[in-house]
């Protein structure tokens, strides 16, 4: 997976959560197996991805720990079909849905 993708996570109660999965790439644009997870603007009415860019070339991007839309990172281990989630905002079932989605994108 080389491009960010959106996914709708489904919950047992019928509700859902919209997320963005952003792959982290090596300099040669190959997949590192690490994916950052963010809430979408649709899910929380955030304007983070829809407003005009407020940072310029001379300033750093918003750090993940300061970003209210950041949900954590998933590192995939494809040989064993395992993943490791770093964060505390996604349930195990949500993590499984994300991992399954990423695996489908890679095949």
Coordinates of C-alpha atoms in Angstrom, one line a residue:
X1 CA 0.0 0.0 0.0
X2 CA 1.6 3.2 -1.1
X3 CA -1.2 5.8 -0.9
X4 CA -3.3 6.8 2.1
X5 CA -6.7 5.1 2.2
X6 CA -10.0 5.6 4.1
X7 CA -11.8 2.8 5.9
X8 CA -15.1 2.7 7.8
X9 CA -14.6 0.6 11.0
X10 CA -17.8 -1.2 11.9
X11 CA -18.9 -1.8 15.5
X12 CA -21.2 -4.6 16.9
X13 CA -23.8 -2.0 17.8
X14 CA -24.1 -0.8 14.2
X15 CA -22.2 2.4 14.6
X16 CA -19.0 3.1 12.6
X17 CA -15.9 5.2 12.7
X18 CA -14.2 6.7 9.7
X19 CA -10.4 6.6 9.6
X20 CA -7.5 7.4 7.3
X21 CA -4.6 4.9 7.0
X22 CA -1.4 6.5 6.0
X23 CA 1.5 4.2 4.9
X24 CA 5.0 5.3 5.9
X25 CA 7.3 4.8 3.0
X26 CA 11.1 4.4 2.5
X27 CA 12.9 7.0 0.4
X28 CA 12.5 4.7 -2.6
X29 CA 8.7 4.7 -2.0
X30 CA 8.6 1.1 -0.9
X31 CA 6.3 0.1 2.0
X32 CA 7.9 0.1 5.5
X33 CA 5.0 -2.0 7.0
X34 CA 4.2 0.9 9.4
X35 CA 0.9 2.8 9.1
X36 CA -0.3 5.9 10.9
X37 CA -4.1 6.0 11.7
X38 CA -6.1 9.2 11.9
X39 CA -9.7 10.1 12.4
X40 CA -11.3 11.6 9.3
X41 CA -12.9 15.1 9.1
X42 CA -16.2 13.4 8.5
X43 CA -16.0 11.4 11.8
X44 CA -15.3 14.3 14.1
X45 CA -16.1 17.4 12.2
X46 CA -12.4 18.3 12.4
X47 CA -11.0 20.7 9.8
X48 CA -7.5 19.4 10.0
X49 CA -7.5 18.0 6.5
X50 CA -9.9 20.4 4.9
X51 CA -8.8 23.9 5.8
X52 CA -6.1 25.8 4.0
X53 CA -2.6 24.7 5.0
X54 CA -1.3 26.8 7.9
X55 CA 2.3 25.6 7.9
X56 CA 4.9 26.7 5.5
X57 CA 8.1 25.2 4.3
X58 CA 10.1 26.7 7.2
X59 CA 8.0 25.3 10.0
X60 CA 7.6 21.6 11.0
X61 CA 4.4 19.7 10.5
X62 CA 2.1 19.1 13.5
X63 CA 3.5 16.3 15.7
X64 CA 1.4 13.2 16.0
X65 CA 1.1 13.6 19.8
X66 CA -0.3 17.1 19.3
X67 CA -2.7 16.1 16.5
X68 CA -6.2 15.5 17.9
X69 CA -7.0 13.3 14.9
X70 CA -4.1 10.9 15.5
X71 CA -5.2 7.4 16.7
X72 CA -1.9 5.6 16.7
X73 CA 0.3 3.4 14.5
X74 CA 0.0 -0.2 13.3
X75 CA 3.1 -2.1 12.3
X76 CA 2.4 -5.2 10.2
X77 CA 4.4 -8.4 10.2
X78 CA 3.2 -10.1 7.1
X79 CA 5.1 -13.4 7.5
X80 CA 3.1 -14.3 10.6
X81 CA -0.1 -12.2 9.8
X82 CA 0.4 -10.3 13.0
X83 CA 0.3 -6.6 13.8
X84 CA 1.4 -4.4 16.7
X85 CA -0.6 -1.3 17.6
X86 CA 0.9 1.6 19.4
X87 CA -1.7 3.8 20.9
X88 CA -4.7 3.4 23.2
X89 CA -7.7 4.7 21.3
X90 CA -8.5 1.7 19.1
X91 CA -10.1 -1.5 20.3
X92 CA -8.7 -5.0 19.4
X93 CA -11.6 -5.5 16.9
X94 CA -10.8 -2.1 15.3
X95 CA -7.2 -3.0 15.0
X96 CA -8.2 -6.4 13.4
X97 CA -10.3 -4.6 10.8
X98 CA -7.4 -2.3 9.9
X99 CA -4.9 -5.1 9.7
X100 CA -7.2 -7.1 7.5
X101 CA -7.8 -4.1 5.2
X102 CA -4.1 -3.5 4.9
X103 CA -3.5 -7.1 4.0
X104 CA -6.1 -7.0 1.3
X105 CA -4.5 -3.8 -0.2
X106 CA -1.2 -5.6 -0.4
X107 CA -2.5 -8.6 -2.3

